Tab-separated table of C-alpha atoms and ligand atoms in Angstrom:
chain	number	residue	atom	x	y	z
A	1	MET	CA	32.674	-29.188	13.752
A	2	THR	CA	34.788	-29.513	10.949
A	3	ARG	CA	32.341	-31.268	8.431
A	4	HIS	CA	28.770	-30.316	8.920
A	5	ILE	CA	25.466	-29.400	7.202
A	6	VAL	CA	23.447	-26.349	7.245
A	7	ALA	CA	19.718	-27.078	5.908
A	8	ALA	CA	16.786	-24.755	5.188
A	9	ASP	CA	13.503	-24.881	3.122
A	10	HIS	CA	15.016	-22.389	0.958
A	11	ILE	CA	18.571	-21.210	0.068
A	12	ILE	CA	19.257	-17.987	-1.594
A	13	ILE	CA	22.788	-18.799	-3.221
A	14	GLY	CA	23.384	-15.635	-5.053
A	15	PHE	CA	22.240	-14.107	-8.128
A	16	ASP	CA	22.622	-14.832	-12.099
A	17	GLU	CA	23.808	-12.654	-14.700
A	18	GLY	CA	20.560	-11.027	-15.046
A	19	GLY	CA	20.747	-9.910	-11.439
A	20	ALA	CA	17.649	-12.962	-10.992
A	21	ALA	CA	17.783	-14.327	-7.483
A	22	GLN	CA	19.081	-18.222	-7.349
A	23	ILE	CA	17.115	-20.403	-4.956
A	24	VAL	CA	17.716	-23.886	-3.859
A	25	ALA	CA	14.485	-25.152	-2.423
A	26	ASP	CA	14.710	-28.124	0.465
A	27	GLY	CA	18.224	-27.131	-0.007
A	28	ALA	CA	21.390	-28.019	2.214
A	29	ILE	CA	25.045	-26.627	2.387
A	30	LEU	CA	27.860	-29.118	3.111
A	31	ILE	CA	30.472	-27.312	4.852
A	32	ASP	CA	34.165	-28.396	5.454
A	33	GLY	CA	36.318	-26.472	8.081
A	34	ASP	CA	35.288	-23.011	6.876
A	35	GLN	CA	34.071	-23.529	3.410
A	36	ILE	CA	31.095	-24.630	1.325
A	37	VAL	CA	31.946	-27.865	-0.311
A	38	GLU	CA	28.383	-28.612	-1.803
A	39	ILE	CA	25.132	-27.107	-2.191
A	40	GLY	CA	22.137	-28.981	-3.174
A	41	PRO	CA	18.716	-30.848	-2.284
A	42	ALA	CA	18.782	-31.737	1.251
A	43	ARG	CA	17.981	-35.267	0.786
A	44	ALA	CA	20.484	-36.096	-1.963
A	45	LEU	CA	23.196	-34.316	0.539
A	46	ARG	CA	21.979	-36.250	3.621
A	47	LYS	CA	22.228	-39.600	1.675
A	48	ALA	CA	25.647	-38.671	0.333
A	49	HIS	CA	27.164	-37.700	3.376
A	50	PRO	CA	25.038	-39.847	6.096
A	51	GLY	CA	25.389	-38.817	10.069
A	52	LEU	CA	26.724	-35.164	10.104
A	53	PRO	CA	25.644	-32.788	12.195
A	54	GLU	CA	22.942	-30.079	11.117
A	55	THR	CA	22.125	-27.101	11.746
A	56	GLY	CA	18.711	-25.053	10.356
A	57	GLY	CA	16.297	-27.088	8.596
A	58	LYS	CA	12.607	-27.024	8.568
A	59	GLY	CA	11.190	-23.090	8.931
A	60	ARG	CA	14.418	-21.860	8.165
A	61	VAL	CA	15.678	-19.561	5.110
A	62	ALA	CA	18.961	-19.059	4.274
A	63	ILE	CA	21.043	-16.443	2.611
A	64	PRO	CA	24.591	-15.200	2.551
A	65	GLY	CA	26.176	-13.392	5.253
A	66	LEU	CA	25.261	-9.833	4.649
A	67	ILE	CA	27.993	-7.132	4.384
A	68	ASN	CA	28.273	-3.562	6.150
A	69	ALA	CA	30.699	-2.207	3.713
A	70	HIS	CA	31.170	1.077	5.560
A	71	HIS	CA	31.466	1.561	9.656
A	72	HIS	CA	33.309	3.674	11.431
A	73	VAL	CA	32.685	3.181	15.806
A	74	GLY	CA	30.879	1.020	18.217
A	75	LEU	CA	28.801	3.247	20.406
A	76	THR	CA	26.911	5.806	18.210
A	77	PRO	CA	27.981	9.517	18.188
A	78	PHE	CA	24.346	10.487	19.104
A	79	GLN	CA	24.689	8.063	21.916
A	80	MET	CA	28.094	9.368	23.080
A	81	GLY	CA	26.895	13.216	23.214
A	82	ALA	CA	27.280	14.159	19.687
A	83	ARG	CA	23.948	15.584	17.866
A	84	ASP	CA	23.183	14.791	14.292
A	85	GLN	CA	24.659	18.140	12.600
A	86	PRO	CA	25.476	18.590	8.935
A	87	LEU	CA	28.893	16.786	8.284
A	88	GLU	CA	31.318	19.569	8.318
A	89	LEU	CA	29.436	21.132	11.686
A	90	TRP	CA	29.432	17.502	12.847
A	91	PHE	CA	33.566	17.472	12.909
A	92	PRO	CA	33.730	19.456	15.907
A	93	GLU	CA	30.394	18.418	17.380
A	94	ARG	CA	32.314	14.785	17.389
A	95	LEU	CA	34.575	16.243	19.900
A	96	ALA	CA	32.170	16.385	23.082
A	97	MET	CA	31.492	12.133	22.295
A	98	ARG	CA	32.294	10.277	25.721
A	99	HIS	CA	35.338	7.792	25.628
A	100	VAL	CA	34.883	4.622	26.085
A	101	ALA	CA	37.353	1.224	26.070
A	102	PRO	CA	37.758	0.354	22.299
A	103	ARG	CA	37.263	-3.195	22.576
A	104	LEU	CA	33.750	-2.570	24.394
A	105	ASP	CA	33.116	-0.079	21.451
A	106	THR	CA	33.876	-2.505	18.888
A	107	LEU	CA	31.709	-5.387	20.388
A	108	TYR	CA	28.934	-2.983	20.967
A	109	ALA	CA	28.135	-2.563	17.085
A	110	ALA	CA	29.505	-5.942	16.074
A	111	PHE	CA	26.775	-7.450	18.103
A	112	GLU	CA	24.122	-5.495	16.617
A	113	MET	CA	25.523	-6.214	13.165
A	114	ILE	CA	25.698	-9.911	13.605
A	115	ALA	CA	22.257	-9.791	14.951
A	116	SER	CA	20.738	-8.265	11.915
A	117	GLY	CA	22.833	-10.717	9.661
A	118	VAL	CA	26.125	-9.048	8.892
A	119	THR	CA	28.953	-11.572	8.732
A	120	THR	CA	31.431	-8.881	7.148
A	121	VAL	CA	32.125	-5.652	8.613
A	122	GLN	CA	34.462	-2.986	6.602
A	123	HIS	CA	35.673	-0.979	9.717
A	124	LEU	CA	37.227	2.349	8.551
A	125	HIS	CA	39.169	3.607	11.530
A	126	SER	CA	39.200	7.605	10.861
A	127	ARG	CA	40.752	8.917	13.918
A	128	ALA	CA	43.191	7.399	16.489
A	129	PRO	CA	45.630	9.970	18.517
A	130	GLY	CA	48.999	9.147	19.276
A	131	ASN	CA	52.195	7.818	17.997
A	132	THR	CA	52.508	4.831	15.516
A	133	ASP	CA	52.532	2.087	18.621
A	134	ALA	CA	49.205	3.783	20.088
A	135	VAL	CA	47.578	3.629	16.905
A	136	LEU	CA	48.796	0.326	15.864
A	137	ALA	CA	47.721	-0.898	19.515
A	138	ARG	CA	44.231	0.510	19.064
A	139	ALA	CA	44.052	-1.348	16.023
A	140	ASP	CA	44.697	-4.459	17.312
A	141	THR	CA	42.248	-4.023	20.326
A	142	ILE	CA	39.381	-3.359	17.358
A	143	ILE	CA	40.445	-6.181	15.132
A	144	GLY	CA	41.103	-8.707	18.188
A	145	ALA	CA	37.354	-7.879	19.350
A	146	TYR	CA	35.914	-9.065	16.043
A	147	LYS	CA	38.215	-12.130	15.969
A	148	ASP	CA	36.766	-12.899	19.652
A	149	LEU	CA	33.298	-12.597	18.542
A	150	GLY	CA	34.093	-14.684	15.312
A	151	MET	CA	33.139	-12.121	13.047
A	152	ARG	CA	34.905	-11.440	9.645
A	153	ALA	CA	36.681	-7.677	9.531
A	154	SER	CA	37.831	-5.934	6.904
A	155	TYR	CA	40.090	-3.004	8.456
A	156	SER	CA	41.620	0.225	7.348
A	157	PHE	CA	43.350	3.056	9.400
A	158	ALA	CA	42.571	6.268	7.195
A	159	LEU	CA	45.103	8.192	5.709
A	160	ARG	CA	44.696	11.765	6.612
A	161	ASP	CA	47.552	14.531	6.411
A	162	GLN	CA	45.665	18.136	6.380
A	163	ASN	CA	42.624	20.192	6.788
A	164	ARG	CA	41.563	18.384	10.118
A	165	MET	CA	38.587	20.707	10.977
A	166	ILE	CA	37.603	22.430	8.303
A	167	TYR	CA	38.373	22.195	4.214
A	168	ALA	CA	41.616	24.366	4.826
A	169	ALA	CA	44.950	24.176	6.806
A	170	ASP	CA	44.792	23.686	10.515
A	171	GLU	CA	46.952	26.714	10.816
A	172	GLU	CA	44.416	29.021	8.817
A	173	PHE	CA	41.768	27.822	11.089
A	174	ILE	CA	43.703	28.022	14.233
A	175	ALA	CA	44.509	31.702	13.169
A	176	SER	CA	41.174	32.631	12.959
A	177	LEU	CA	39.858	31.437	16.240
A	178	PRO	CA	39.510	33.866	19.183
A	179	ALA	CA	42.945	33.683	21.327
A	180	ALA	CA	41.352	31.634	23.760
A	181	LEU	CA	40.467	28.832	21.646
A	182	GLN	CA	43.641	28.999	19.869
A	183	LYS	CA	45.587	26.869	22.163
A	184	PRO	CA	43.080	23.860	23.117
A	185	THR	CA	42.327	23.624	19.396
A	186	ALA	CA	46.201	23.094	18.429
A	187	ASP	CA	46.589	20.927	21.212
A	188	TYR	CA	43.515	18.922	20.127
A	189	LEU	CA	44.875	18.853	16.513
A	190	ALA	CA	48.335	17.953	17.302
A	191	GLY	CA	47.098	14.656	19.149
A	192	PHE	CA	46.435	13.338	15.195
A	193	GLY	CA	49.872	14.942	13.970
A	194	LEU	CA	51.100	11.130	12.949
A	195	SER	CA	53.030	11.950	9.918
A	196	LEU	CA	52.100	10.355	6.283
A	197	SER	CA	55.021	7.934	6.262
A	198	ASP	CA	53.879	6.778	9.861
A	199	GLN	CA	50.565	6.219	8.533
A	200	ILE	CA	51.689	4.206	5.682
A	201	ALA	CA	54.062	2.116	8.284
A	202	VAL	CA	50.629	1.201	10.053
A	203	PHE	CA	49.194	-0.217	7.122
A	204	HIS	CA	52.036	-2.151	6.167
A	205	ALA	CA	52.478	-3.363	9.839
A	206	LEU	CA	48.986	-4.333	10.006
A	207	ARG	CA	49.176	-6.406	6.968
A	208	ALA	CA	52.312	-8.012	7.929
A	209	ARG	CA	50.518	-8.862	11.215
A	210	TRP	CA	47.295	-10.329	9.813
A	211	GLN	CA	48.119	-11.842	6.208
A	212	ASP	CA	47.529	-15.090	7.635
A	213	ASP	CA	44.363	-14.778	9.661
A	214	ALA	CA	41.211	-15.952	7.343
A	215	LEU	CA	38.698	-13.711	9.702
A	216	VAL	CA	41.057	-10.421	8.733
A	217	GLY	CA	41.550	-8.409	5.873
A	218	ILE	CA	43.558	-5.153	5.835
A	219	GLN	CA	42.496	-2.222	3.399
A	220	ILE	CA	43.832	1.297	2.351
A	221	ALA	CA	41.391	3.902	3.164
A	222	PRO	CA	42.366	7.587	1.871
A	223	SER	CA	40.067	9.571	3.755
A	224	ASN	CA	38.972	12.336	1.372
A	225	LEU	CA	40.101	14.761	-1.017
A	226	HIS	CA	39.979	17.390	1.508
A	227	TRP	CA	41.970	15.345	4.130
A	228	LEU	CA	44.787	14.440	1.529
A	229	SER	CA	47.375	16.423	-0.098
A	230	ASP	CA	48.520	15.702	-3.401
A	231	ALA	CA	51.554	13.836	-1.975
A	232	ALA	CA	49.461	11.839	-0.035
A	233	LEU	CA	47.033	11.146	-3.029
A	234	GLU	CA	50.208	9.840	-4.801
A	235	SER	CA	51.343	7.574	-1.980
A	236	ALA	CA	47.613	5.804	-1.443
A	237	ALA	CA	47.974	4.869	-5.227
A	238	ARG	CA	51.596	3.795	-5.074
A	239	MET	CA	50.352	1.512	-1.591
A	240	ALA	CA	47.831	0.172	-3.805
A	241	GLU	CA	49.937	-0.840	-6.764
A	242	GLU	CA	52.501	-2.563	-4.551
A	243	THR	CA	50.040	-4.570	-2.623
A	244	GLY	CA	46.682	-4.972	-4.372
A	245	ALA	CA	45.218	-3.725	-1.363
A	246	PRO	CA	41.616	-2.696	-1.750
A	247	MET	CA	40.835	0.940	-1.213
A	248	HIS	CA	37.880	3.045	0.343
A	249	MET	CA	37.587	6.442	0.049
A	250	HIS	CA	34.790	9.204	1.147
A	251	LEU	CA	34.612	11.392	-1.456
A	252	LEU	CA	31.895	14.124	-2.721
A	253	GLU	CA	29.584	13.178	0.558
A	254	THR	CA	28.487	16.697	0.621
A	255	PRO	CA	28.160	20.009	-1.757
A	256	TYR	CA	30.754	21.379	0.521
A	257	GLN	CA	33.059	18.893	-0.932
A	258	LYS	CA	31.993	19.227	-4.222
A	259	GLU	CA	32.773	22.954	-3.791
A	260	TYR	CA	36.084	22.423	-1.864
A	261	ALA	CA	37.136	19.969	-5.054
A	262	ARG	CA	36.384	23.046	-7.353
A	263	ARG	CA	38.457	25.553	-5.770
A	264	ARG	CA	41.135	23.174	-4.848
A	265	THR	CA	41.355	21.673	-8.750
A	266	GLY	CA	39.303	23.583	-10.534
A	267	GLY	CA	37.008	20.459	-11.544
A	268	SER	CA	35.871	17.465	-10.422
A	269	ALA	CA	37.332	15.593	-7.253
A	270	LEU	CA	36.966	12.094	-9.114
A	271	GLU	CA	39.103	13.251	-11.982
A	272	HIS	CA	41.338	14.827	-9.572
A	273	ILE	CA	42.135	11.945	-7.940
A	274	ASP	CA	41.905	9.941	-11.496
A	275	SER	CA	44.824	11.996	-12.286
A	276	PHE	CA	46.819	9.941	-9.658
A	277	GLY	CA	45.859	6.829	-11.097
A	278	LEU	CA	43.536	6.006	-7.783
A	279	VAL	CA	40.342	5.199	-9.955
A	280	GLY	CA	40.367	1.658	-10.531
A	281	PRO	CA	39.047	-1.787	-9.857
A	282	GLN	CA	40.801	-1.782	-6.245
A	283	LEU	CA	38.860	1.487	-5.394
A	284	THR	CA	35.435	2.118	-3.621
A	285	ILE	CA	33.966	5.352	-3.160
A	286	GLY	CA	31.999	6.138	-0.168
A	287	HIS	CA	28.868	8.359	-0.417
A	288	GLY	CA	29.706	9.719	-3.559
A	289	VAL	CA	26.084	11.569	-3.029
A	290	TRP	CA	27.442	14.857	-5.360
A	291	MET	CA	28.800	12.831	-7.830
A	292	THR	CA	27.837	14.098	-11.398
A	293	PRO	CA	26.718	11.778	-14.354
A	294	ASP	CA	30.195	12.204	-16.013
A	295	ASP	CA	31.712	11.181	-12.811
A	296	VAL	CA	29.559	8.259	-12.479
A	297	ALA	CA	30.523	7.297	-15.878
A	298	LEU	CA	34.178	7.742	-15.116
A	299	LEU	CA	34.126	5.244	-12.451
A	300	ALA	CA	32.220	2.792	-14.730
A	301	GLU	CA	34.459	3.477	-17.026
A	302	ARG	CA	37.419	2.525	-14.873
A	303	GLY	CA	35.846	-0.265	-13.254
A	304	GLY	CA	35.593	1.254	-9.343
A	305	CYS	CA	32.620	0.477	-6.811
A	306	LEU	CA	30.365	2.918	-5.006
A	307	CYS	CA	29.322	2.230	-1.611
A	308	HIS	CA	25.801	3.786	-0.592
A	309	ASN	CA	25.483	4.953	3.089
A	310	CYS	CA	21.607	5.881	3.414
A	311	SER	CA	20.939	6.488	6.366
A	312	SER	CA	24.140	8.365	6.887
A	313	ASN	CA	23.250	10.820	4.144
A	314	LEU	CA	19.811	11.775	5.587
A	315	ARG	CA	21.111	12.230	9.262
A	316	LEU	CA	24.211	14.445	8.641
A	317	LYS	CA	22.012	16.323	5.619
A	318	SER	CA	24.331	15.217	3.145
A	319	GLY	CA	21.719	14.779	0.508
A	320	THR	CA	19.922	12.077	-1.368
A	321	ALA	CA	22.297	9.736	-3.661
A	322	ASP	CA	21.120	8.902	-7.025
A	323	LEU	CA	21.087	5.472	-6.216
A	324	ASN	CA	19.003	4.867	-9.575
A	325	GLY	CA	21.636	6.547	-11.438
A	326	PHE	CA	24.579	4.333	-9.767
A	327	LEU	CA	22.588	1.288	-10.481
A	328	ALA	CA	21.881	1.966	-14.158
A	329	SER	CA	25.295	2.678	-14.757
A	330	GLY	CA	26.570	-0.901	-13.937
A	331	VAL	CA	29.099	0.174	-11.327
A	332	PRO	CA	29.026	-2.325	-8.576
A	333	VAL	CA	26.941	-0.454	-5.297
A	334	ALA	CA	27.448	-1.816	-1.918
A	335	LEU	CA	25.756	-0.482	0.999
A	336	GLY	CA	27.089	0.883	4.549
A	337	ILE	CA	25.355	1.956	7.632
A	338	ASP	CA	28.262	3.914	8.288
A	339	GLU	CA	28.140	5.416	11.691
A	340	ALA	CA	24.354	4.585	12.598
A	341	GLY	CA	21.273	3.955	10.903
A	342	ILE	CA	17.926	5.957	11.544
A	343	ASN	CA	17.113	4.064	14.460
A	344	ASP	CA	20.679	5.088	15.784
A	345	ASP	CA	21.515	1.223	15.543
A	346	ARG	CA	23.328	-0.977	13.047
A	347	ASP	CA	20.448	-3.020	11.446
A	348	MET	CA	21.237	-4.247	8.236
A	349	LEU	CA	18.190	-5.287	7.497
A	350	GLN	CA	16.423	-1.942	8.160
A	351	GLU	CA	19.153	-0.129	6.154
A	352	MET	CA	18.204	-2.545	3.191
A	353	ARG	CA	14.559	-1.464	3.537
A	354	LEU	CA	15.547	1.985	3.841
A	355	ALA	CA	17.246	2.094	0.581
A	356	LEU	CA	14.674	-0.020	-1.099
A	357	THR	CA	12.128	2.477	-0.023
A	358	LEU	CA	13.900	5.815	-0.281
A	359	HIS	CA	14.786	5.655	-3.935
A	360	ARG	CA	11.457	5.692	-5.335
A	361	PRO	CA	10.842	8.729	-7.089
A	362	ALA	CA	7.563	10.028	-8.387
A	363	GLY	CA	6.351	9.146	-12.042
A	364	HIS	CA	5.115	5.585	-13.244
A	365	ASP	CA	8.307	5.218	-15.352
A	366	ALA	CA	10.896	6.653	-12.777
A	367	PRO	CA	13.440	3.688	-11.892
A	368	HIS	CA	13.522	2.476	-8.782
A	369	PRO	CA	15.792	-0.250	-6.870
A	370	THR	CA	14.446	-3.960	-6.765
A	371	ALA	CA	14.733	-5.844	-3.742
A	372	SER	CA	16.947	-8.450	-5.662
A	373	GLN	CA	19.494	-5.142	-6.597
A	374	ILE	CA	19.385	-4.494	-2.839
A	375	LEU	CA	20.246	-7.838	-1.661
A	376	LEU	CA	23.110	-8.027	-4.023
A	377	MET	CA	24.267	-4.386	-2.886
A	378	ALA	CA	24.276	-6.195	0.794
A	379	THR	CA	25.887	-9.235	-0.493
A	380	GLU	CA	27.834	-9.342	-3.600
A	381	HIS	CA	28.658	-6.132	-4.208
A	382	GLY	CA	29.322	-5.449	-0.619
A	383	ALA	CA	31.744	-8.513	-0.875
A	384	ALA	CA	33.524	-6.797	-4.240
A	385	THR	CA	34.583	-3.704	-1.893
A	386	THR	CA	36.431	-5.963	0.574
A	387	PRO	CA	39.930	-7.726	0.485
A	388	PHE	CA	37.455	-11.056	0.693
A	389	ALA	CA	36.085	-10.439	-2.738
A	390	GLY	CA	35.591	-13.795	-4.746
A	391	ARG	CA	35.532	-15.351	-1.612
A	392	ILE	CA	32.271	-14.082	0.397
A	393	GLY	CA	28.867	-12.672	-0.835
A	394	CYS	CA	27.305	-15.679	-2.219
A	395	LEU	CA	27.235	-19.053	-1.381
A	396	ALA	CA	28.782	-21.744	-3.722
A	397	PRO	CA	31.171	-24.596	-3.413
A	398	GLY	CA	34.979	-22.870	-2.476
A	399	ARG	CA	33.393	-19.829	-1.219
A	400	LEU	CA	33.852	-19.053	2.841
A	401	ALA	CA	30.629	-20.613	5.071
A	402	ASP	CA	29.411	-17.064	5.899
A	403	ILE	CA	25.569	-17.903	6.641
A	404	VAL	CA	22.264	-16.223	7.976
A	405	LEU	CA	19.241	-18.618	8.789
A	406	LEU	CA	16.050	-16.706	9.013
A	407	ASP	CA	13.267	-17.694	10.879
A	408	TRP	CA	10.819	-17.645	8.342
A	409	GLN	CA	7.719	-17.916	10.493
A	410	ALA	CA	8.878	-14.811	12.464
A	411	VAL	CA	9.126	-12.731	9.219
A	412	THR	CA	5.911	-13.594	7.609
A	413	LYS	CA	3.702	-14.100	10.615
A	414	PRO	CA	0.597	-14.347	10.857
A	415	TRP	CA	0.359	-14.216	6.952
A	416	GLN	CA	2.352	-13.680	3.797
A	417	ASP	CA	1.003	-14.074	0.418
A	418	PRO	CA	3.217	-16.989	-0.780
A	419	ALA	CA	2.876	-15.569	-4.139
A	420	MET	CA	5.024	-12.770	-3.245
A	421	PRO	CA	9.036	-13.699	-4.548
A	422	LEU	CA	11.275	-14.558	-1.354
A	423	VAL	CA	13.454	-11.898	-1.803
A	424	ASP	CA	10.557	-9.145	-1.592
A	425	VAL	CA	9.260	-10.398	1.412
A	426	LEU	CA	12.895	-10.593	3.158
A	427	ILE	CA	13.882	-6.923	1.931
A	428	ARG	CA	10.224	-5.783	2.920
A	429	ARG	CA	9.527	-7.899	6.151
A	430	ALA	CA	12.511	-9.102	7.788
A	431	LYS	CA	13.649	-7.712	10.790
A	432	SER	CA	16.302	-8.807	13.099
A	433	GLY	CA	14.173	-10.491	15.602
A	434	ALA	CA	13.806	-12.791	12.534
A	435	VAL	CA	17.260	-13.913	12.595
A	436	ALA	CA	17.720	-17.315	14.050
A	437	THR	CA	21.333	-18.091	13.202
A	438	VAL	CA	24.744	-16.857	11.966
A	439	LEU	CA	27.699	-19.143	10.791
A	440	ILE	CA	30.976	-17.209	9.996
A	441	GLY	CA	33.595	-19.263	8.278
A	442	GLY	CA	31.522	-22.258	9.007
A	443	ASN	CA	31.289	-21.604	13.015
A	444	VAL	CA	27.951	-20.413	14.636
A	445	VAL	CA	28.774	-17.316	16.157
A	446	TYR	CA	25.236	-16.597	16.946
A	447	ASN	CA	22.127	-18.431	17.870
A	448	GLU	CA	18.584	-17.723	18.857
A	449	GLY	CA	19.665	-14.612	20.483
A	450	ARG	CA	22.834	-15.598	22.005
A	451	PHE	CA	26.530	-15.308	21.058
A	452	THR	CA	28.712	-18.260	21.318
A	453	ASN	CA	31.908	-16.872	21.666
A	454	ILE	CA	31.303	-13.797	24.147
A	455	ASP	CA	28.542	-12.736	26.733
A	456	ARG	CA	26.444	-9.991	25.272
A	457	GLU	CA	24.994	-8.858	28.520
A	458	GLN	CA	28.135	-8.882	30.665
A	459	VAL	CA	29.536	-6.444	27.951
A	460	LEU	CA	26.658	-4.070	27.996
A	461	GLU	CA	27.114	-4.165	31.923
A	462	GLU	CA	30.693	-3.254	31.260
A	463	ILE	CA	29.670	-0.249	29.138
A	464	GLU	CA	26.769	1.068	31.263
A	465	ARG	CA	29.460	0.943	34.242
A	466	ASP	CA	32.359	2.373	32.521
A	467	LEU	CA	30.004	5.942	31.059
A	468	ALA	CA	28.134	6.062	34.485
A	469	ARG	CA	31.277	7.861	35.778
A	470	PRO	CA	31.213	11.473	35.547
A	471	CYS	CA	32.880	12.684	32.853
A	472	SER	CA	36.476	13.207	32.902
A	473	GLU	CA	38.383	16.676	33.306
A	474	ALA	CA	39.337	15.976	29.682
A	475	GLU	CA	35.849	15.141	28.667
A	476	VAL	CA	34.609	17.976	29.829
A	477	SER	CA	37.030	20.301	28.281
A	478	MET	CA	36.497	18.524	25.333
A	479	GLN	CA	32.953	19.082	25.421
A	480	ARG	CA	33.494	23.268	25.962
A	481	LEU	CA	35.672	23.207	22.968
A	482	SER	CA	33.255	21.272	20.744
A	483	ARG	CA	30.617	23.807	21.513
A	484	ASP	CA	33.052	26.979	21.251
A	485	LEU	CA	34.016	25.500	17.739
A	486	ILE	CA	30.513	24.851	15.944
A	487	GLU	CA	30.141	28.832	15.189
A	488	PRO	CA	33.569	29.463	13.857
A	489	VAL	CA	33.550	26.552	11.967
A	490	SER	CA	29.918	27.300	10.676
A	491	ARG	CA	31.387	30.688	9.608
A	492	PHE	CA	33.886	29.362	7.430
A	493	TYR	CA	31.792	27.519	5.294
A	494	GLU	CA	29.534	30.720	4.584
A	495	GLY	CA	28.774	31.443	0.982
A	496	TRP	CA	30.349	28.197	-0.269
A	497	LEU	CA	27.268	27.303	-1.670
A	498	GLY	CA	26.455	30.248	-3.691
A	499	GLN	CA	26.845	30.713	-7.506
A	500	GLY	CA	28.569	27.828	-9.431
A	501	ALA	CA	28.174	25.297	-6.254
A	502	GLY	CA	25.841	22.642	-5.500
A	503	ARG	CA	23.981	20.482	-8.067
B	601	LIG	ZN1	32.113	7.011	6.606
């Protein structure tokens, strides 16, 4: 299907300078290959281009494909045996997670994302054991799974060269443990020993491999201040400068990370990374819950972006980000589901609704996000944090044809006052069951509950079969290690939030 038309009762094409939604009524989109050629009244478009196949039509509302700007894994940590914990305790907790084949894992979350209107995922790959070849093979499997499904993916393999379990050196942590725990912990950490130069080589190899693929982009992900030596921060800045690739960096997710930055640098984490030239239009800060107003102002001045991970901040007890402050600063704010939303799934419509609702502080004059701001976060601003910036995020001639069609009756049944603005109804009421059709790069990848390219039921059965086996010896020993490490890790942070720390 090279040239075809997508039609809908209303098409939300994007937002004007003032942030108002631009809507075409009784509209149609002419698509050629993977791009949008023309948008206009359906009647005129059909007349000018007669006989073209059509998707959508009456009863549909079209929106730009949503962007989940912060994602890590497929089956959720909770599903795989890791309880929700404060972030720092969650690192050892996660050792208890079962293992599943990376392809199945990737597809599992991708199904959920597409079914809730996500067309582009920012896949931040945090941990992969083994040597360069093993890491590259895993990356190719993950990227390949998205491609087979027809989903657009911005992939990054996180740079991380220190402090793998606590906010101090691995050697210090190992030495602090009872003798019986020292060897298994050292063995576990040694599995993630890829040198900084090897990690950089992974980035360049992936870029070279995928550079001509319209569905794939490769990013840089300096993981977080505590995980990076100054040498690694310097390398990340150099990589960004040499390649122009965007960067996504977790920062100031918890009050402990703020305190870590104070202990390491004497000041703010953002100021520290700024001293290496990392803070600029290429950088997106993931979380940023504990950024000060000065940090936000610095990020705005440098032209960087933020990614708000609403569910994750709640589930991992990280705190509530000052979304209203972020929005007022003018920094483009994207939206990410992170490891899992509040229903332990990857439902972008729900995440949007949560962000809309959580940040409504008391007081008649207190600021709160509007539905349009939330949709902008999940579309144009999300796009700005990916290598596809300027090509996705809104519907316009020349942009990639990533389009979601909603069954508006399913959104509004049995009644919705028609005076309520369309975008408000979308954010407040639309559930994933109303997502009728999803096009990515002009291709229908999901329609009426079925994926075009991969059989979802078959993949879910494979996952069930795979995980129904008894735990392997390796899984059992990691579960034991996880249990044993929680207490020593917890002890390390005692007193960290005393005087001078926190907000
Ligand atoms: Zn994350």
